[in-house]
Tab-separated table of C-alpha atoms in Angstrom:
chain	number	residue	atom	x	y	z
Y	11	MET	CA	25.535	10.537	-10.811
Y	12	SER	CA	28.895	8.837	-8.817
Y	13	THR	CA	27.290	8.829	-5.309
Y	14	LEU	CA	24.323	6.749	-7.329
Y	15	PHE	CA	27.352	4.516	-8.034
Y	16	CYS	CA	29.477	4.067	-4.674
Y	17	LEU	CA	26.299	3.426	-2.809
Y	18	SER	CA	25.381	0.862	-5.165
Y	19	MET	CA	28.720	-0.678	-4.930
Y	20	LEU	CA	29.049	-1.310	-1.311
Y	21	LEU	CA	25.629	-1.733	-1.406
Y	22	LEU	CA	26.591	-5.299	-3.863
Y	23	ILE	CA	29.694	-5.685	-1.965
Y	24	CYS	CA	27.446	-6.211	1.480
Y	25	MET	CA	25.927	-8.530	-0.157
Y	26	LEU	CA	28.554	-10.405	-1.795
Y	27	LEU	CA	29.680	-10.452	1.369
Y	28	VAL	CA	27.555	-12.140	3.391
Y	29	GLY	CA	24.794	-13.893	0.858
Y	30	GLY	CA	27.860	-15.267	-1.833
Y	31	ARG	CA	26.203	-15.713	-5.413
Y	32	LYS	CA	22.451	-15.353	-3.870
Y	33	GLY	CA	23.481	-12.348	-3.046
Y	34	LEU	CA	25.300	-11.135	-6.275
Y	35	ARG	CA	21.826	-12.460	-7.908
Y	36	SER	CA	19.995	-10.754	-4.977
Y	37	PHE	CA	21.343	-7.200	-6.681
Y	38	ILE	CA	21.035	-8.442	-9.566
Y	39	ALA	CA	17.448	-8.904	-9.414
Y	40	LEU	CA	16.989	-5.277	-7.753
Y	41	PHE	CA	17.837	-4.012	-10.770
Y	42	ILE	CA	15.518	-5.995	-13.268
Y	43	ASN	CA	12.426	-5.163	-10.600
Y	44	PHE	CA	12.804	-1.565	-11.067
Y	45	GLY	CA	13.329	-1.992	-15.552
Y	46	ILE	CA	9.865	-4.218	-14.839
Y	47	LEU	CA	8.490	-1.233	-13.069
Y	48	PHE	CA	10.204	1.377	-14.913
Y	49	ILE	CA	8.533	-0.512	-17.697
Y	50	SER	CA	5.102	-0.640	-15.932
Y	51	ILE	CA	5.090	3.226	-15.773
Y	52	LEU	CA	5.321	3.809	-18.805
Y	53	PHE	CA	2.732	1.653	-20.535
Y	54	MET	CA	0.417	3.844	-17.863
Y	55	ALA	CA	1.449	6.550	-18.881
Y	56	ASP	CA	-1.165	6.087	-22.087
Y	57	PRO	CA	-4.394	5.756	-22.502
Y	58	THR	CA	-5.336	2.893	-23.710
Y	59	VAL	CA	-3.867	1.162	-22.086
Y	60	ASN	CA	-5.817	-0.165	-18.845
Y	61	PRO	CA	-3.106	0.241	-15.909
Y	62	VAL	CA	-4.965	-2.370	-13.677
Y	63	ILE	CA	-4.267	-4.907	-16.061
Y	64	ILE	CA	-0.694	-3.621	-16.471
Y	65	THR	CA	-0.444	-3.904	-11.960
Y	66	PHE	CA	-0.945	-7.263	-12.647
Y	67	ILE	CA	1.304	-7.674	-15.360
Y	68	GLY	CA	4.111	-6.020	-13.539
Y	69	SER	CA	4.215	-8.155	-10.748
Y	70	VAL	CA	3.650	-11.502	-11.569
Y	71	LEU	CA	7.009	-10.780	-13.603
Y	72	ILE	CA	7.888	-9.074	-9.943
Y	73	SER	CA	6.932	-12.164	-8.140
Y	74	CYS	CA	8.629	-14.404	-10.428
Y	75	VAL	CA	11.886	-12.956	-10.024
Y	76	SER	CA	12.233	-12.740	-6.993
Y	77	LEU	CA	11.606	-15.725	-6.882
Y	78	PHE	CA	12.544	-18.082	-9.295
Y	79	TYR	CA	15.321	-16.123	-10.349
Y	80	ILE	CA	17.098	-15.762	-6.752
Y	81	ASN	CA	16.052	-19.307	-4.430
Y	82	GLY	CA	15.906	-20.902	-7.778
Y	83	MET	CA	12.175	-23.168	-9.435
Y	84	ASN	CA	11.502	-26.184	-5.768
Y	85	VAL	CA	9.015	-26.722	-4.151
Y	86	LYS	CA	9.237	-23.464	-1.644
Y	87	THR	CA	9.324	-20.755	-4.770
Y	88	LYS	CA	6.333	-22.876	-7.040
Y	89	THR	CA	3.442	-22.482	-3.261
Y	90	ALA	CA	5.231	-19.104	-3.053
Y	91	LEU	CA	3.886	-17.727	-5.983
Y	92	LEU	CA	0.958	-19.809	-5.632
Y	93	ALA	CA	0.233	-18.406	-2.577
Y	94	THR	CA	0.843	-14.732	-3.380
Y	95	GLY	CA	-0.695	-15.539	-6.456
Y	96	ILE	CA	-4.059	-15.897	-4.145
Y	97	VAL	CA	-3.150	-13.490	-2.188
Y	98	PHE	CA	-3.091	-10.980	-5.100
Y	99	VAL	CA	-6.417	-11.423	-6.537
Y	100	ILE	CA	-7.605	-11.203	-3.275
Y	101	LEU	CA	-6.484	-7.643	-2.200
Y	102	LEU	CA	-6.598	-6.446	-6.302
Y	103	VAL	CA	-10.908	-6.968	-5.630
Y	104	CYS	CA	-10.574	-5.177	-2.061
Y	105	ILE	CA	-9.151	-2.262	-3.461
Y	106	VAL	CA	-10.784	-2.068	-7.295
Y	107	ALA	CA	-14.165	-2.553	-4.831
Y	108	PHE	CA	-12.982	-0.589	-1.838
Y	109	THR	CA	-11.615	2.425	-4.098
Y	110	ASP	CA	-13.843	4.559	-5.405
Y	111	ARG	CA	-15.592	4.616	-2.487
Y	112	PHE	CA	-12.863	6.063	0.380
Y	113	MET	CA	-12.575	9.045	-2.959
Y	114	ILE	CA	-8.516	9.597	-3.147
Y	115	LYS	CA	-7.820	9.163	-7.370
Y	116	GLY	CA	-6.895	12.445	-7.872
Y	117	PHE	CA	-4.057	14.824	-6.365
Y	118	GLY	CA	-5.103	16.204	-3.118
Y	119	GLU	CA	-4.952	19.901	-2.525
Y	120	GLU	CA	-1.577	20.132	-0.845
Y	121	GLU	CA	-0.472	19.010	-3.866
Y	122	VAL	CA	-2.559	21.849	-6.136
Y	123	ALA	CA	0.029	24.280	-6.238
Y	124	GLU	CA	3.101	21.904	-7.236
Y	125	LEU	CA	0.937	20.945	-10.442
Y	126	SER	CA	-0.989	24.218	-11.521
Y	127	MET	CA	1.856	24.875	-14.074
Y	128	PHE	CA	0.782	21.860	-15.352
Y	129	SER	CA	-1.632	20.571	-17.821
Y	130	LEU	CA	-4.075	18.040	-15.709
Y	131	PHE	CA	-6.335	17.007	-19.115
Y	132	VAL	CA	-3.687	13.800	-19.283
Y	133	GLY	CA	-6.189	11.417	-20.597
Y	134	VAL	CA	-5.119	9.194	-17.737
Y	135	ASP	CA	-7.932	7.481	-15.364
Y	136	PHE	CA	-6.764	7.754	-11.620
Y	137	SER	CA	-9.051	5.127	-9.811
Y	138	LYS	CA	-6.925	2.662	-11.834
Y	139	ILE	CA	-3.908	4.992	-11.409
Y	140	ALA	CA	-4.998	4.646	-6.848
Y	141	VAL	CA	-5.761	0.846	-7.658
Y	142	SER	CA	-2.231	0.371	-9.681
Y	143	VAL	CA	0.240	2.213	-6.479
Y	144	ILE	CA	-1.813	0.419	-3.734
Y	145	VAL	CA	-0.752	-2.645	-5.754
Y	146	MET	CA	2.795	-2.007	-6.239
Y	147	SER	CA	3.154	-0.731	-2.791
Y	148	THR	CA	1.796	-3.487	-0.905
Y	149	ILE	CA	2.982	-6.740	-4.065
Y	150	GLY	CA	6.996	-6.505	-1.868
Y	151	ALA	CA	5.803	-7.386	0.958
Y	152	ILE	CA	3.621	-10.697	0.423
Y	153	VAL	CA	6.677	-12.348	-1.665
Y	154	ASP	CA	8.925	-11.612	1.073
Y	155	LEU	CA	6.576	-13.473	4.158
Y	156	ALA	CA	5.287	-15.959	1.524
Y	157	ILE	CA	9.066	-17.119	0.793
Y	158	SER	CA	10.011	-16.478	3.995
Y	159	ILE	CA	6.777	-18.795	5.395
Y	160	ALA	CA	7.644	-21.694	2.482
Y	161	SER	CA	10.955	-21.549	3.043
Y	162	PRO	CA	11.405	-23.556	6.854
Y	163	LEU	CA	8.405	-25.592	6.740
Y	164	ARG	CA	10.076	-27.019	3.859
Y	165	GLU	CA	13.355	-27.537	6.003
Y	166	ILE	CA	11.264	-28.776	8.918
Y	167	TYR	CA	9.135	-31.277	6.501
Y	168	THR	CA	12.667	-32.204	5.296
Y	169	GLN	CA	13.830	-33.022	8.629
Y	170	SER	CA	10.922	-34.328	10.181
Y	171	PRO	CA	8.840	-36.356	6.849
Y	172	SER	CA	6.022	-37.979	9.350
Y	173	LEU	CA	4.689	-34.927	10.269
Y	174	SER	CA	0.862	-33.910	9.292
Y	175	ARG	CA	-0.392	-31.574	7.322
Y	176	LYS	CA	-2.804	-30.437	10.167
Y	177	ASP	CA	0.736	-30.121	12.440
Y	178	LEU	CA	2.898	-28.670	9.349
Y	179	TYR	CA	-0.063	-26.185	9.165
Y	180	GLN	CA	0.061	-24.965	12.233
Y	181	SER	CA	3.713	-24.902	12.323
Y	182	GLY	CA	3.279	-22.363	9.532
Y	183	LEU	CA	0.949	-19.879	11.370
Y	184	GLY	CA	2.809	-19.919	14.102
Y	185	ILE	CA	5.872	-18.881	12.325
Y	186	GLY	CA	3.535	-15.700	10.427
Y	187	ARG	CA	3.038	-14.708	13.757
Y	188	ASP	CA	6.273	-14.440	14.874
Y	189	ILE	CA	7.428	-12.717	11.323
Y	190	LEU	CA	3.524	-10.758	12.051
Y	191	GLY	CA	4.254	-7.475	14.093
Y	192	THR	CA	8.032	-7.084	12.751
Y	193	THR	CA	5.942	-6.606	9.325
Y	194	THR	CA	3.236	-5.290	10.025
Y	195	ASN	CA	5.240	-2.100	11.418
Y	196	THR	CA	7.890	-2.347	9.006
Y	197	LEU	CA	5.475	-1.600	6.547
Y	198	PHE	CA	3.736	0.984	8.643
Y	199	PHE	CA	6.994	2.729	8.775
Y	200	ALA	CA	8.602	3.033	5.045
Y	201	PHE	CA	4.771	4.591	4.244
Y	202	PHE	CA	5.011	7.361	6.754
Y	203	GLY	CA	8.533	7.593	6.629
Y	204	SER	CA	7.849	9.205	2.827
Y	205	TYR	CA	5.686	11.268	4.370
Y	206	LEU	CA	7.266	13.781	6.999
Y	207	GLY	CA	7.311	16.804	4.902
Y	208	LEU	CA	3.506	16.240	4.700
Y	209	PHE	CA	3.022	15.914	8.406
Y	210	ILE	CA	5.817	18.577	8.888
Y	211	TRP	CA	3.178	21.240	6.772
Y	212	PHE	CA	0.415	19.985	8.228
Y	213	LYS	CA	1.421	21.177	10.985
Y	214	ASP	CA	2.728	23.987	9.638
Y	215	ALA	CA	-0.265	24.918	7.971
Y	216	THR	CA	-2.096	24.983	11.788
Y	217	TYR	CA	-4.314	21.273	10.469
Y	218	SER	CA	-6.810	20.171	12.764
Y	219	LEU	CA	-6.912	16.518	13.744
Y	220	GLY	CA	-10.715	16.028	11.007
Y	221	GLU	CA	-8.598	18.111	8.590
Y	222	ILE	CA	-6.051	16.125	8.620
Y	223	ILE	CA	-7.826	12.767	9.042
Y	224	ASN	CA	-10.064	14.252	5.951
Y	225	SER	CA	-6.762	15.269	3.541
Y	226	LYS	CA	-7.025	13.489	0.755
Y	227	VAL	CA	-3.607	12.504	0.660
Y	228	PHE	CA	-3.358	11.034	4.586
Y	229	SER	CA	-6.675	9.113	3.511
Y	230	GLY	CA	-4.925	7.834	0.677
Y	231	GLU	CA	-1.845	6.346	2.419
Y	232	MET	CA	-3.945	5.183	4.752
Y	233	LEU	CA	-5.592	3.217	2.745
Y	234	THR	CA	-3.096	1.490	1.267
Y	235	ILE	CA	-0.901	1.080	4.872
Y	236	LEU	CA	-4.888	-1.035	6.119
Y	237	PHE	CA	-4.795	-3.052	2.682
Y	238	ALA	CA	-0.978	-3.977	2.635
Y	239	GLY	CA	-1.514	-4.898	6.462
Y	240	THR	CA	-4.886	-7.024	5.196
Y	241	ALA	CA	-2.877	-8.563	1.959
Y	242	VAL	CA	0.317	-9.277	4.697
Y	243	THR	CA	-2.005	-10.882	7.595
Y	244	LEU	CA	-4.301	-13.326	4.392
Y	245	THR	CA	-0.579	-14.310	3.440
Y	246	ILE	CA	0.096	-16.333	6.440
Y	247	PRO	CA	-2.472	-18.150	6.442
Y	248	VAL	CA	-2.491	-19.065	2.544
Y	249	THR	CA	1.161	-19.796	2.157
Y	250	SER	CA	0.505	-22.621	5.532
Y	251	TRP	CA	-1.258	-23.757	3.669
Y	252	VAL	CA	-0.516	-24.217	0.555
Y	253	THR	CA	3.166	-24.769	1.295
Y	254	ALA	CA	1.851	-27.819	3.932
Y	255	TYR	CA	-0.396	-29.119	1.239
Y	256	PHE	CA	2.122	-29.873	-2.010
Y	257	LEU	CA	4.067	-30.936	0.984
Y	258	THR	CA	2.222	-33.705	1.830
Y	259	LYS	CA	0.443	-34.140	-1.066
Y	260	LYS	CA	2.038	-37.523	-1.805
């Protein structure tokens, strides 16, 4: 506990030195979003509640906190939220359509030994839980990229208000292309880094390449990465168009 407190204070000091008042808000928003996520998980444990609906509500609240509490209510945060919502709906439809086809719900055989002492009759629809996991793993990257495009577009339009909607849209695409490669790599290594122990286990268990690819755990992780990459890619044109439209609407 003392170690966690010291690390939290170190993070707070760094965010205050770098971000000032906004850094403090970012630190507070981190714990607010953690609380939203924790409450969402508690609701998902209730068999009478649809996890997808809870995920949708939780993602909207997390997006609002990340955008409005930290950056205030302005054009860039409103357009970023609208773009996030559009991409989120598209992502949710695709995830629901493809999750059952990939058969990633439930636990893999690599997890059976750890769960053998527990009862698996918990009354929860694991196909919907799989949808919730993918969405929750992706929503942060969507919000981050949306505000990263909306904010510089607003500054560009402030300095050059004579720009047309098409020029602003092209500027947004140019900004997004510069961010896309690093964001995709960040998602890829963040997800795979959390499963480094699993890869070592695959090696020690002498899994062949075909067995690794067909493993439920590996397939679920790859599906999350692919959906996250697709959502991040879609966020660029959607945010660019929405921001350019509202900035030049007058």
